[in-house]
Short mmCIF file of C-alpha atoms and ligand atoms in Angstrom, two decimals:
data_model
loop_
_atom_site.label_atom_id
_atom_site.label_comp_id
_atom_site.label_asym_id
_atom_site.label_seq_id
_atom_site.Cartn_x
_atom_site.Cartn_y
_atom_site.Cartn_z
CA MET A 687 57.16 -21.04 -65.28
CA ALA A 688 56.69 -24.23 -63.37
CA ARG A 689 58.24 -22.50 -60.24
CA LEU A 690 55.99 -19.73 -60.53
CA LEU A 691 53.01 -21.88 -60.70
CA ARG A 692 54.08 -23.76 -57.64
CA ALA A 693 54.61 -20.89 -55.81
CA ALA A 694 51.01 -19.62 -56.94
CA THR A 695 49.34 -22.79 -55.34
CA TRP A 696 50.78 -21.75 -51.89
CA GLY A 697 49.27 -18.35 -52.27
CA LEU A 698 52.66 -16.96 -52.73
CA VAL A 699 52.60 -15.44 -56.30
CA PRO A 700 55.19 -12.55 -56.57
CA TRP A 701 53.42 -9.24 -55.89
CA ARG A 702 52.80 -7.40 -59.07
CA GLY A 703 51.00 -4.90 -56.78
CA TYR A 704 50.24 -6.12 -53.35
CA CYS A 705 46.51 -7.13 -53.73
CA SER A 706 44.93 -9.68 -56.07
CA LYS A 707 41.49 -8.81 -57.46
CA SER A 708 38.77 -10.71 -55.57
CA GLN A 709 37.94 -13.94 -57.38
CA GLN A 710 34.16 -13.31 -56.67
CA GLY A 711 32.00 -10.94 -58.33
CA GLU A 712 31.11 -7.58 -56.63
CA LEU A 713 28.33 -7.68 -53.94
CA SER A 714 24.89 -6.47 -55.04
CA GLU A 715 23.80 -3.02 -53.84
CA GLY A 716 20.77 -4.85 -52.20
CA PHE A 717 23.18 -7.04 -50.21
CA VAL A 718 25.41 -4.19 -49.18
CA GLU A 719 22.23 -2.48 -47.94
CA ALA A 720 21.21 -5.51 -46.05
CA LEU A 721 24.55 -5.42 -44.22
CA LYS A 722 24.00 -1.80 -43.48
CA ALA A 723 20.45 -2.52 -42.06
CA ILE A 724 21.97 -4.84 -39.64
CA VAL A 725 24.90 -3.06 -38.33
CA GLY A 726 24.13 0.67 -39.35
CA SER A 727 25.82 2.41 -42.47
CA PRO A 728 29.03 3.63 -40.42
CA HIS A 729 29.78 0.15 -39.78
CA VAL A 730 29.95 -1.19 -43.31
CA SER A 731 32.87 -0.29 -45.73
CA THR A 732 33.40 -1.32 -49.51
CA ALA A 733 36.32 1.19 -49.73
CA ALA A 734 39.13 -0.22 -51.47
CA VAL A 735 41.81 1.02 -48.94
CA VAL A 736 39.72 -0.67 -46.02
CA ARG A 737 39.29 -3.93 -47.97
CA GLU A 738 43.03 -4.13 -48.76
CA GLN A 739 43.84 -3.58 -44.92
CA HIS A 740 41.60 -6.62 -44.00
CA GLY A 741 42.77 -9.05 -47.00
CA HIS A 742 46.31 -9.86 -45.37
CA ASP A 743 47.94 -10.49 -42.02
CA GLU A 744 51.57 -10.02 -40.85
CA SER A 745 52.95 -12.75 -43.02
CA MET A 746 54.07 -12.77 -46.56
CA TYR A 747 51.13 -14.18 -48.02
CA ARG A 748 49.74 -11.79 -50.63
CA CYS A 749 46.64 -9.63 -49.88
CA HIS A 750 43.20 -11.27 -50.92
CA PRO A 751 40.77 -8.44 -50.17
CA PRO A 752 37.04 -9.35 -49.04
CA ASN A 753 34.28 -7.44 -50.90
CA ALA A 754 33.15 -5.66 -47.77
CA VAL A 755 34.17 -5.08 -44.09
CA VAL A 756 31.58 -4.94 -41.35
CA TRP A 757 31.89 -4.04 -37.52
CA PRO A 758 29.17 -5.68 -35.75
CA GLN A 759 28.48 -4.27 -32.23
CA ASN A 760 26.82 -7.10 -30.46
CA VAL A 761 26.25 -10.97 -30.75
CA ASP A 762 22.98 -10.51 -32.28
CA GLN A 763 24.25 -8.51 -35.10
CA VAL A 764 26.95 -11.08 -35.74
CA SER A 765 24.24 -13.84 -35.86
CA ARG A 766 22.16 -11.83 -38.29
CA LEU A 767 25.17 -11.11 -40.56
CA ALA A 768 25.97 -14.83 -40.53
CA ALA A 769 22.71 -15.85 -41.46
CA LEU A 770 22.37 -13.19 -44.15
CA CYS A 771 25.55 -14.11 -45.79
CA TYR A 772 25.06 -17.81 -45.44
CA GLY A 773 21.59 -17.57 -46.79
CA GLN A 774 23.00 -15.64 -49.91
CA GLY A 775 26.04 -18.06 -50.39
CA VAL A 776 28.45 -15.26 -49.44
CA PRO A 777 32.01 -16.11 -47.72
CA ILE A 778 32.42 -14.91 -44.20
CA ILE A 779 35.91 -14.27 -42.74
CA PRO A 780 36.30 -13.43 -39.00
CA PHE A 781 38.85 -10.95 -38.27
CA GLY A 782 40.54 -10.27 -34.95
CA THR A 783 43.62 -7.98 -35.11
CA GLY A 784 45.14 -9.28 -38.08
CA THR A 785 48.44 -10.40 -36.47
CA GLY A 786 48.14 -13.85 -37.80
CA LEU A 787 51.24 -15.60 -39.51
CA GLU A 788 49.38 -18.03 -41.89
CA GLY A 789 47.20 -15.72 -44.05
CA GLY A 790 44.36 -16.77 -42.09
CA VAL A 791 42.16 -13.51 -42.89
CA CYS A 792 42.85 -13.63 -46.59
CA ALA A 793 39.64 -13.54 -48.31
CA MET A 794 40.47 -16.23 -51.04
CA GLN A 795 36.97 -16.19 -52.58
CA GLY A 796 36.09 -12.68 -51.53
CA GLY A 797 32.94 -12.30 -49.25
CA VAL A 798 32.44 -10.59 -46.01
CA CYS A 799 35.06 -9.79 -43.53
CA ILE A 800 33.58 -9.56 -40.06
CA ASN A 801 35.76 -7.42 -38.09
CA LEU A 802 35.06 -8.11 -34.36
CA THR A 803 37.11 -5.22 -32.76
CA HIS A 804 34.02 -3.10 -31.66
CA MET A 805 32.82 -5.84 -29.36
CA ASP A 806 35.56 -5.11 -26.75
CA ARG A 807 33.74 -5.56 -23.22
CA ILE A 808 35.24 -7.59 -20.53
CA VAL A 809 31.90 -9.00 -19.65
CA LYS A 810 32.42 -10.72 -16.30
CA LEU A 811 35.26 -11.27 -13.90
CA ASN A 812 34.98 -14.16 -11.67
CA SER A 813 37.68 -13.55 -9.52
CA GLU A 814 36.99 -16.46 -6.94
CA ASP A 815 36.59 -18.96 -9.58
CA PHE A 816 39.78 -17.48 -11.50
CA SER A 817 37.83 -16.97 -14.59
CA VAL A 818 36.77 -14.09 -17.03
CA VAL A 819 34.48 -13.74 -20.00
CA VAL A 820 35.60 -11.35 -22.79
CA GLU A 821 34.18 -10.34 -26.18
CA PRO A 822 36.29 -10.77 -29.31
CA GLY A 823 37.74 -7.39 -29.47
CA VAL A 824 39.54 -7.49 -26.12
CA THR A 825 43.21 -8.07 -26.51
CA ARG A 826 45.63 -9.94 -24.23
CA LYS A 827 47.26 -6.62 -23.03
CA ALA A 828 43.90 -5.04 -22.35
CA LEU A 829 42.75 -7.80 -20.24
CA ASN A 830 45.96 -7.95 -18.36
CA THR A 831 45.71 -4.15 -17.69
CA HIS A 832 42.24 -4.68 -16.43
CA LEU A 833 43.39 -7.33 -14.09
CA ARG A 834 46.33 -5.52 -12.70
CA ASP A 835 45.13 -4.85 -9.20
CA THR A 836 43.26 -8.09 -8.79
CA GLY A 837 46.23 -10.67 -8.05
CA LEU A 838 45.21 -12.54 -11.06
CA TRP A 839 46.58 -12.51 -14.73
CA PHE A 840 46.08 -14.12 -17.99
CA PRO A 841 49.47 -15.77 -19.21
CA VAL A 842 49.28 -16.92 -22.86
CA ASP A 843 51.35 -14.21 -24.70
CA PRO A 844 51.81 -14.39 -28.28
CA GLY A 845 54.34 -11.58 -29.34
CA ALA A 846 51.72 -9.23 -30.91
CA ASP A 847 48.97 -7.77 -28.75
CA ALA A 848 46.38 -10.19 -30.48
CA SER A 849 42.60 -10.50 -29.71
CA LEU A 850 41.94 -13.15 -27.14
CA CYS A 851 39.24 -14.74 -29.49
CA GLY A 852 41.41 -14.69 -32.33
CA MET A 853 44.08 -16.37 -30.09
CA ALA A 854 41.47 -18.89 -29.33
CA ALA A 855 40.70 -19.23 -33.09
CA THR A 856 44.53 -20.15 -33.90
CA GLY A 857 45.27 -22.21 -30.79
CA ALA A 858 47.84 -19.54 -29.96
CA SER A 859 50.62 -19.77 -27.14
CA GLY A 860 53.65 -17.80 -26.13
CA THR A 861 56.61 -17.57 -23.76
CA ASN A 862 54.50 -18.74 -20.64
CA THR A 863 53.39 -21.82 -22.06
CA VAL A 864 55.84 -24.20 -20.73
CA ARG A 865 54.41 -23.41 -17.17
CA TYR A 866 50.87 -22.15 -17.74
CA GLY A 867 49.92 -23.98 -21.03
CA ASN A 868 48.42 -22.42 -24.25
CA MET A 869 44.88 -21.54 -25.25
CA ARG A 870 43.80 -25.00 -25.42
CA ASP A 871 44.60 -25.33 -21.79
CA ASN A 872 43.20 -22.04 -20.72
CA VAL A 873 39.71 -21.65 -22.67
CA LEU A 874 36.78 -22.87 -20.54
CA ASN A 875 34.11 -22.02 -22.74
CA LEU A 876 33.17 -20.32 -26.17
CA GLU A 877 30.12 -18.45 -27.52
CA VAL A 878 30.14 -19.08 -31.09
CA VAL A 879 27.96 -17.80 -34.03
CA LEU A 880 27.60 -20.83 -36.21
CA PRO A 881 27.68 -20.02 -40.08
CA ASP A 882 23.94 -20.16 -40.35
CA GLY A 883 23.67 -17.82 -37.59
CA ARG A 884 22.55 -20.15 -34.53
CA LEU A 885 24.24 -19.44 -31.30
CA LEU A 886 26.33 -22.33 -29.60
CA HIS A 887 27.86 -22.25 -26.07
CA THR A 888 30.53 -24.83 -26.38
CA ALA A 889 30.27 -26.00 -22.63
CA GLY A 890 26.64 -24.68 -21.90
CA ARG A 891 25.56 -21.06 -21.41
CA GLY A 892 27.49 -19.42 -18.36
CA ARG A 893 29.34 -22.31 -17.22
CA HIS A 894 32.88 -21.90 -16.15
CA PHE A 895 34.10 -25.10 -14.36
CA ARG A 896 37.59 -26.38 -14.12
CA LYS A 897 36.97 -29.91 -15.41
CA SER A 898 34.21 -31.79 -17.16
CA ALA A 899 33.35 -35.26 -18.65
CA ALA A 900 30.15 -34.16 -20.14
CA GLY A 901 30.10 -35.44 -23.86
CA TYR A 902 32.22 -34.41 -26.65
CA ASN A 903 34.62 -31.59 -26.22
CA LEU A 904 33.24 -28.75 -28.34
CA THR A 905 35.34 -26.11 -26.79
CA GLY A 906 38.44 -27.94 -27.90
CA LEU A 907 36.91 -28.42 -31.49
CA PHE A 908 36.57 -24.53 -31.82
CA VAL A 909 39.99 -23.82 -30.28
CA GLY A 910 42.30 -23.94 -33.40
CA SER A 911 39.54 -23.96 -35.84
CA GLU A 912 40.86 -20.83 -37.53
CA GLY A 913 37.47 -19.08 -38.38
CA THR A 914 36.50 -22.14 -40.67
CA LEU A 915 33.64 -23.40 -38.18
CA GLY A 916 32.15 -20.23 -36.70
CA LEU A 917 32.63 -16.98 -35.20
CA ILE A 918 33.84 -16.57 -31.70
CA THR A 919 31.75 -13.96 -29.83
CA ALA A 920 32.95 -14.53 -26.40
CA ALA A 921 35.57 -16.67 -24.51
CA THR A 922 35.64 -17.65 -20.92
CA LEU A 923 39.12 -17.80 -19.81
CA ARG A 924 41.09 -19.22 -17.16
CA LEU A 925 43.13 -16.94 -15.05
CA HIS A 926 46.03 -17.53 -12.68
CA PRO A 927 47.36 -16.05 -9.45
CA SER A 928 49.96 -13.44 -10.00
CA PRO A 929 53.48 -14.80 -9.00
CA GLU A 930 54.66 -13.66 -5.61
CA ALA A 931 58.03 -12.85 -7.02
CA THR A 932 59.62 -13.12 -10.49
CA VAL A 933 63.39 -13.06 -11.85
CA ALA A 934 64.49 -13.12 -15.30
CA ALA A 935 67.79 -14.29 -16.58
CA THR A 936 69.81 -14.55 -19.77
CA CYS A 937 72.89 -16.64 -20.45
CA ALA A 938 74.96 -17.39 -23.51
CA PHE A 939 76.34 -20.66 -24.91
CA PRO A 940 79.16 -21.80 -27.23
CA SER A 941 76.74 -23.59 -29.43
CA VAL A 942 73.18 -24.29 -30.28
CA GLN A 943 73.55 -27.97 -29.06
CA ALA A 944 74.74 -26.46 -25.66
CA ALA A 945 71.80 -24.14 -25.18
CA VAL A 946 69.22 -26.87 -26.26
CA ASP A 947 70.74 -29.51 -24.02
CA SER A 948 70.60 -27.15 -21.06
CA THR A 949 66.80 -26.73 -21.76
CA VAL A 950 66.18 -30.49 -21.74
CA ASN A 951 68.26 -30.89 -18.67
CA ILE A 952 66.40 -28.00 -16.88
CA LEU A 953 62.93 -29.70 -17.95
CA GLN A 954 64.27 -33.24 -16.80
CA ALA A 955 65.26 -31.74 -13.45
CA ALA A 956 61.84 -30.58 -13.05
CA VAL A 957 62.68 -27.04 -12.39
CA PRO A 958 59.17 -25.27 -12.71
CA VAL A 959 60.54 -22.70 -15.07
CA ALA A 960 58.00 -20.18 -16.20
CA ARG A 961 59.72 -19.16 -19.60
CA ILE A 962 62.66 -20.47 -21.52
CA GLU A 963 63.24 -19.10 -24.82
CA PHE A 964 65.99 -19.95 -27.30
CA LEU A 965 67.61 -17.07 -29.66
CA ASP A 966 70.38 -18.09 -31.97
CA ASP A 967 73.23 -15.69 -32.76
CA VAL A 968 71.66 -14.18 -35.75
CA ALA A 969 68.47 -13.53 -33.74
CA MET A 970 70.60 -11.91 -30.65
CA ASP A 971 72.41 -9.52 -32.90
CA ALA A 972 69.10 -8.35 -34.53
CA CYS A 973 67.69 -7.90 -31.08
CA ASN A 974 70.80 -6.18 -29.97
CA ARG A 975 70.37 -3.64 -32.71
CA HIS A 976 66.74 -3.35 -32.69
CA SER A 977 66.05 -3.30 -28.99
CA LYS A 978 69.14 -1.76 -27.82
CA LEU A 979 70.37 -4.58 -25.72
CA ASN A 980 73.99 -5.36 -25.04
CA CYS A 981 73.78 -9.29 -24.92
CA ALA A 982 76.50 -11.46 -26.37
CA VAL A 983 76.06 -12.45 -29.98
CA ALA A 984 75.76 -16.15 -29.39
CA PRO A 985 73.25 -18.73 -28.88
CA THR A 986 71.14 -17.50 -26.05
CA LEU A 987 68.50 -18.82 -23.49
CA PHE A 988 65.86 -16.06 -21.87
CA LEU A 989 64.44 -17.55 -18.80
CA GLU A 990 62.01 -16.36 -16.27
CA PHE A 991 61.17 -18.04 -12.76
CA HIS A 992 57.86 -17.50 -10.73
CA GLY A 993 57.43 -18.32 -7.03
CA SER A 994 58.18 -17.33 -3.44
CA GLU A 995 61.52 -15.81 -2.72
CA GLN A 996 62.78 -19.08 -1.29
CA ALA A 997 61.50 -20.99 -4.32
CA LEU A 998 63.31 -18.71 -6.71
CA ALA A 999 66.45 -19.02 -4.95
CA GLU A 1000 66.43 -22.77 -5.37
CA GLN A 1001 65.32 -22.60 -9.16
CA LEU A 1002 67.96 -19.94 -10.02
CA GLN A 1003 70.61 -22.23 -8.24
CA ARG A 1004 69.55 -25.51 -9.84
CA THR A 1005 69.25 -23.67 -13.43
CA GLU A 1006 72.63 -21.98 -13.02
CA GLU A 1007 74.26 -25.41 -12.11
CA ILE A 1008 72.73 -27.02 -15.22
CA THR A 1009 73.66 -24.30 -17.66
CA ARG A 1010 77.32 -23.74 -16.45
CA ASN A 1011 77.54 -27.61 -16.93
CA ASN A 1012 76.77 -26.95 -20.50
CA ARG A 1013 79.41 -24.12 -20.76
CA ALA A 1014 77.06 -21.26 -20.43
CA SER A 1015 78.52 -17.67 -19.73
CA HIS A 1016 77.47 -14.03 -19.70
CA PHE A 1017 74.97 -14.78 -16.97
CA SER A 1018 72.67 -11.78 -16.31
CA TRP A 1019 69.84 -11.45 -13.83
CA ALA A 1020 66.97 -9.27 -13.92
CA LYS A 1021 64.88 -8.66 -10.97
CA GLU A 1022 63.30 -5.25 -11.29
CA ALA A 1023 60.07 -5.02 -13.25
CA GLU A 1024 61.39 -2.41 -15.75
CA GLU A 1025 64.41 -4.35 -16.66
CA ARG A 1026 62.51 -7.67 -17.06
CA SER A 1027 59.97 -5.79 -19.35
CA ARG A 1028 62.81 -4.53 -21.57
CA LEU A 1029 64.10 -8.05 -22.02
CA TRP A 1030 60.70 -9.62 -22.84
CA ALA A 1031 59.82 -6.81 -25.01
CA ALA A 1032 63.12 -7.37 -27.07
CA ARG A 1033 62.18 -11.11 -27.17
CA HIS A 1034 58.45 -10.42 -28.31
CA ASN A 1035 59.94 -7.88 -30.92
CA ALA A 1036 62.41 -10.47 -32.31
CA TRP A 1037 60.03 -10.91 -35.40
CA TYR A 1038 60.48 -7.07 -36.27
CA ALA A 1039 63.94 -7.04 -35.33
CA ILE A 1040 64.86 -9.99 -37.78
CA LEU A 1041 62.81 -8.48 -40.50
CA ALA A 1042 64.82 -4.98 -39.89
CA LEU A 1043 67.94 -6.97 -41.11
CA ARG A 1044 66.59 -6.75 -44.73
CA PRO A 1045 64.52 -3.73 -44.92
CA GLY A 1046 61.52 -3.90 -47.59
CA CYS A 1047 61.06 -7.74 -47.27
CA LYS A 1048 58.45 -9.63 -45.71
CA GLY A 1049 58.29 -12.33 -43.12
CA TYR A 1050 57.69 -16.05 -43.00
CA SER A 1051 57.98 -18.03 -39.77
CA THR A 1052 58.22 -21.72 -39.76
CA ASP A 1053 56.49 -23.14 -36.50
CA VAL A 1054 57.35 -26.96 -35.89
CA CYS A 1055 57.19 -28.57 -32.57
CA VAL A 1056 58.53 -31.89 -31.60
CA PRO A 1057 58.76 -34.10 -28.47
CA ILE A 1058 61.36 -32.33 -26.12
CA SER A 1059 63.83 -35.19 -26.31
CA ARG A 1060 64.03 -34.87 -30.10
CA LEU A 1061 64.65 -30.99 -29.84
CA PRO A 1062 68.38 -30.95 -29.64
CA GLU A 1063 68.81 -32.96 -33.04
CA ILE A 1064 66.29 -31.09 -34.96
CA LEU A 1065 67.35 -27.71 -33.95
CA VAL A 1066 70.96 -28.37 -34.56
CA GLN A 1067 70.23 -29.83 -38.02
CA THR A 1068 67.94 -26.73 -38.92
CA LYS A 1069 70.70 -24.30 -38.01
CA GLY A 1070 72.88 -26.09 -40.50
CA ASP A 1071 70.11 -26.20 -42.95
CA LEU A 1072 69.27 -22.52 -42.71
CA LYS A 1073 72.93 -21.78 -43.37
CA ALA A 1074 73.09 -23.96 -46.26
CA SER A 1075 69.93 -22.56 -47.76
CA GLY A 1076 71.32 -19.21 -48.37
CA LEU A 1077 67.97 -17.67 -46.98
CA THR A 1078 68.26 -14.55 -44.61
CA GLY A 1079 66.56 -15.80 -41.16
CA ALA A 1080 67.35 -16.50 -37.57
CA ILE A 1081 66.14 -19.11 -35.25
CA VAL A 1082 63.95 -18.18 -32.08
CA GLY A 1083 62.03 -20.94 -29.94
CA HIS A 1084 59.75 -21.45 -27.24
CA VAL A 1085 62.16 -24.55 -26.51
CA GLY A 1086 60.48 -25.39 -23.24
CA ASP A 1087 57.57 -26.70 -25.47
CA GLY A 1088 59.66 -28.14 -28.05
CA ASN A 1089 58.45 -25.38 -30.42
CA PHE A 1090 60.74 -23.09 -32.54
CA HIS A 1091 60.60 -20.84 -35.48
CA CYS A 1092 62.81 -19.89 -38.37
CA ILE A 1093 62.16 -16.48 -39.09
CA LEU A 1094 62.77 -15.82 -42.75
CA SER A 1095 62.99 -12.42 -44.56
CA VAL A 1096 61.67 -12.81 -48.02
CA ASN A 1097 61.79 -10.51 -51.11
CA PRO A 1098 58.02 -10.90 -52.05
CA ASN A 1099 58.67 -10.06 -55.76
CA ASP A 1100 61.35 -12.93 -56.13
CA ALA A 1101 59.68 -16.04 -57.33
CA GLU A 1102 62.75 -17.94 -56.96
CA GLU A 1103 63.26 -16.90 -53.46
CA LEU A 1104 59.58 -17.52 -52.41
CA HIS A 1105 59.99 -21.10 -53.70
CA ARG A 1106 63.05 -21.66 -51.73
CA VAL A 1107 61.19 -20.60 -48.75
CA LYS A 1108 58.34 -22.80 -49.38
CA ALA A 1109 60.67 -25.76 -50.08
CA PHE A 1110 62.68 -25.03 -46.73
CA SER A 1111 59.53 -24.84 -44.79
CA GLU A 1112 58.13 -28.02 -45.88
CA GLN A 1113 61.12 -29.93 -45.49
CA LEU A 1114 61.41 -28.76 -41.94
CA GLY A 1115 57.63 -29.65 -41.38
CA ARG A 1116 58.44 -33.25 -42.67
CA GLN A 1117 61.58 -33.44 -40.41
CA ALA A 1118 59.47 -32.78 -37.65
CA LEU A 1119 56.62 -35.07 -38.50
CA ALA A 1120 59.55 -37.74 -38.93
CA LEU A 1121 60.37 -37.07 -35.21
CA HIS A 1122 56.72 -37.66 -34.12
CA GLY A 1123 56.17 -33.93 -34.14
CA THR A 1124 53.64 -31.23 -35.57
CA CYS A 1125 54.19 -28.95 -38.57
CA THR A 1126 52.59 -26.03 -36.48
CA GLY A 1127 52.80 -25.65 -32.69
CA GLU A 1128 51.06 -22.39 -32.65
CA HIS A 1129 50.40 -20.37 -35.64
CA GLY A 1130 48.13 -22.92 -37.29
CA ILE A 1131 47.59 -24.21 -40.71
CA GLY A 1132 46.21 -21.32 -42.44
CA LEU A 1133 46.89 -21.23 -46.32
CA GLY A 1134 50.35 -23.05 -46.50
CA LYS A 1135 50.32 -26.14 -44.34
CA ARG A 1136 47.29 -28.08 -45.83
CA GLN A 1137 49.35 -30.64 -47.37
CA LEU A 1138 51.43 -31.19 -44.21
CA LEU A 1139 48.35 -31.32 -42.04
CA GLN A 1140 47.07 -34.18 -44.27
CA GLU A 1141 50.51 -36.09 -43.75
CA GLU A 1142 50.39 -35.35 -40.09
CA VAL A 1143 46.93 -36.83 -39.24
CA GLY A 1144 46.69 -39.55 -42.05
CA THR A 1145 43.76 -40.16 -44.39
CA VAL A 1146 41.25 -41.04 -41.64
CA GLY A 1147 42.24 -37.94 -39.63
CA MET A 1148 41.66 -35.67 -42.56
CA GLU A 1149 38.47 -37.38 -43.76
CA THR A 1150 37.14 -37.06 -40.18
CA MET A 1151 37.96 -33.33 -40.04
CA GLN A 1152 36.40 -32.76 -43.52
CA GLN A 1153 33.10 -34.63 -42.23
CA LEU A 1154 33.15 -32.27 -39.23
CA LYS A 1155 33.81 -29.14 -41.46
CA ALA A 1156 30.82 -30.36 -43.69
CA MET A 1157 28.38 -30.88 -41.05
CA LEU A 1158 28.84 -27.41 -39.42
CA ASP A 1159 29.43 -25.64 -42.77
CA PRO A 1160 28.03 -27.79 -45.53
CA ARG A 1161 28.09 -24.75 -48.02
CA ASN A 1162 32.01 -24.15 -47.29
CA LEU A 1163 31.52 -20.52 -46.67
CA MET A 1164 33.27 -20.12 -43.31
CA ASN A 1165 36.80 -18.70 -44.22
CA PRO A 1166 37.10 -20.98 -47.23
CA GLY A 1167 40.62 -22.21 -48.40
CA LYS A 1168 42.02 -22.36 -44.99
CA VAL A 1169 43.11 -25.57 -43.01
CA ILE A 1170 41.31 -28.22 -45.08
C1 FAD B 1201 55.50 -10.14 -33.84
C2 FAD B 1201 54.59 -11.30 -33.85
C3 FAD B 1201 54.61 -12.35 -32.79
C4 FAD B 1201 54.00 -13.28 -32.75
N1 FAD B 1201 54.13 -14.27 -31.79
C5 FAD B 1201 53.42 -15.33 -31.57
C6 FAD B 1201 53.55 -16.40 -30.63
O1 FAD B 1201 54.58 -16.34 -29.77
N2 FAD B 1201 52.69 -17.37 -30.48
C7 FAD B 1201 51.66 -17.59 -31.30
O2 FAD B 1201 50.79 -18.43 -31.15
N3 FAD B 1201 51.37 -16.50 -32.29
C8 FAD B 1201 52.18 -15.54 -32.44
N4 FAD B 1201 51.80 -14.59 -33.60
C9 FAD B 1201 50.85 -14.83 -34.46
C10 FAD B 1201 49.50 -14.11 -33.83
O3 FAD B 1201 49.61 -13.00 -32.87
C11 FAD B 1201 48.63 -15.21 -33.27
O4 FAD B 1201 48.20 -16.18 -34.37
C12 FAD B 1201 47.16 -14.52 -32.85
O5 FAD B 1201 46.55 -15.60 -32.16
C13 FAD B 1201 46.34 -14.08 -33.97
O6 FAD B 1201 45.28 -13.15 -33.32
P1 FAD B 1201 44.52 -12.22 -34.13
O7 FAD B 1201 43.41 -11.77 -33.27
O8 FAD B 1201 45.50 -11.23 -34.53
O9 FAD B 1201 43.92 -13.06 -35.33
P2 FAD B 1201 43.63 -12.63 -36.88
O10 FAD B 1201 44.99 -12.58 -37.45
O11 FAD B 1201 42.66 -11.64 -36.93
O12 FAD B 1201 43.07 -14.06 -37.50
C14 FAD B 1201 43.70 -15.11 -37.18
C15 FAD B 1201 42.70 -16.44 -37.71
O13 FAD B 1201 41.73 -16.34 -36.56
C16 FAD B 1201 40.38 -16.25 -37.14
N5 FAD B 1201 39.75 -15.44 -36.31
C17 FAD B 1201 40.09 -14.23 -35.64
N6 FAD B 1201 39.13 -13.78 -34.86
C18 FAD B 1201 38.20 -14.84 -34.75
C19 FAD B 1201 36.89 -14.97 -33.97
N7 FAD B 1201 36.50 -14.02 -33.11
N8 FAD B 1201 36.36 -15.92 -34.18
C20 FAD B 1201 36.77 -16.92 -35.14
N9 FAD B 1201 37.77 -16.87 -35.91
C21 FAD B 1201 38.54 -15.77 -35.57
C22 FAD B 1201 40.70 -15.45 -38.69
O14 FAD B 1201 39.62 -15.83 -39.58
C23 FAD B 1201 42.11 -16.19 -38.95
O15 FAD B 1201 41.69 -17.29 -39.66
C24 FAD B 1201 52.68 -13.40 -33.60
C25 FAD B 1201 52.47 -12.49 -34.62
C26 FAD B 1201 53.43 -11.52 -34.71
C27 FAD B 1201 53.14 -10.38 -35.75
#
């Protein structure tokens, strides 16, 4: 029983049916009519199936449906919705594409889910300034399709085709981060509807400069705020020139240690690698099956290099030297776009490949990030701990950033297993903290890492965050129950 209760405090009660009942009463008819008056009747739903779709993300966190879902068409409607909900004391939950992995869209206290996918215009492309303004419904793939013939691209690429403003909200990153940075590095300005409906431009309306020393960094405050401070209704993003030439590569290693040592050596040798991703033997086996690859079942690095033909030749030569010194084998180079896409699609689908090892189960991903010099010790230790835990899972990692995930498949109806997943994840989080790292490199705090956040930033850090939250959201109605 004690175990059950502990699991419940993590939002992980075993599923007797997927959805919990809303903990708040129903919305009054008058309130629903007021929502309809703002966005129009077809853009409001209180249907159970719709609410359930919006009460969970891709993780194993149990569904907590909102009382209503609304689809605003423009920022003015978002502003009026926020003012209405806030005035009536109704929680507000922003919803991007629902691909989050930390339960960020679960409506823990019921309320109104604001689905922003209908606002999907690419508002302004400033090619000469390498920037673009997008509405919250634009996804990363849609933006890159739009940019295809411009010689520009947006590099932040979480495995899922997430919304760019959802990515800003979670402080997302991806496989290109080692070279091009994460969302924190690539957001120049945000338009935010504050909980009471006021409109904020974090860097000033219409501004898209590359650097600034003008006061507090409000953009940085909202990147990674996970919908707890306001609704992001537009993002100005930094674009990059498309690389002249690209080569991808894979190579296998006799041990986890050898693969990670190679990563550290490559970075220390200042090879400007664009992507360097680790998959352990279990992950490779899963990807071979799921994505019809034919790679060795061994700890493996997936790499990519960007630059001129001459620069690429140098980078490849240096990398091959380093990896061979670490006993790498099974080298495979891919220059053609189709072959490269196949490899990276397999890497991006590793989550689904690993979940497919145990049909019917749900996924949970750990997300620690440590200073690069500490990566070999924590990865080797984690591989051993994972084996000893008896859990089903595999390790994949954006190792160039010191960030890796244990993707665990969990039977959501097994309280004991849920408890072991929680214990494993917390222990790993604390190991990362002990090595001067963080409990989350990219997925965010969401529901499950609030205690670890406190340990990470300390009492004064936590109090400062709470004061900021209380100042912007004094009634605690913006996505309550998340982050702090
Ligand atoms: C297969 C797979 C692979 C993934 N790989 C990665 C990866 O490599 N790197 C990575 O970082 N993540 C990864 N993720 C997680 C996920 O894609 C990211 O967290 C993404 O940024 C979530 O975006 P979303 O639009 O789906 O947000 P949602 O899931 O809809 O929401 C996430 C959080 O952001 C808030 N939010 C959403 N939109 C807004 C908005 N406009 N304004 C304010 N708050 C908002 C929500 O309230 C919630 O708290 C992966 C997920 C999957 C399923």
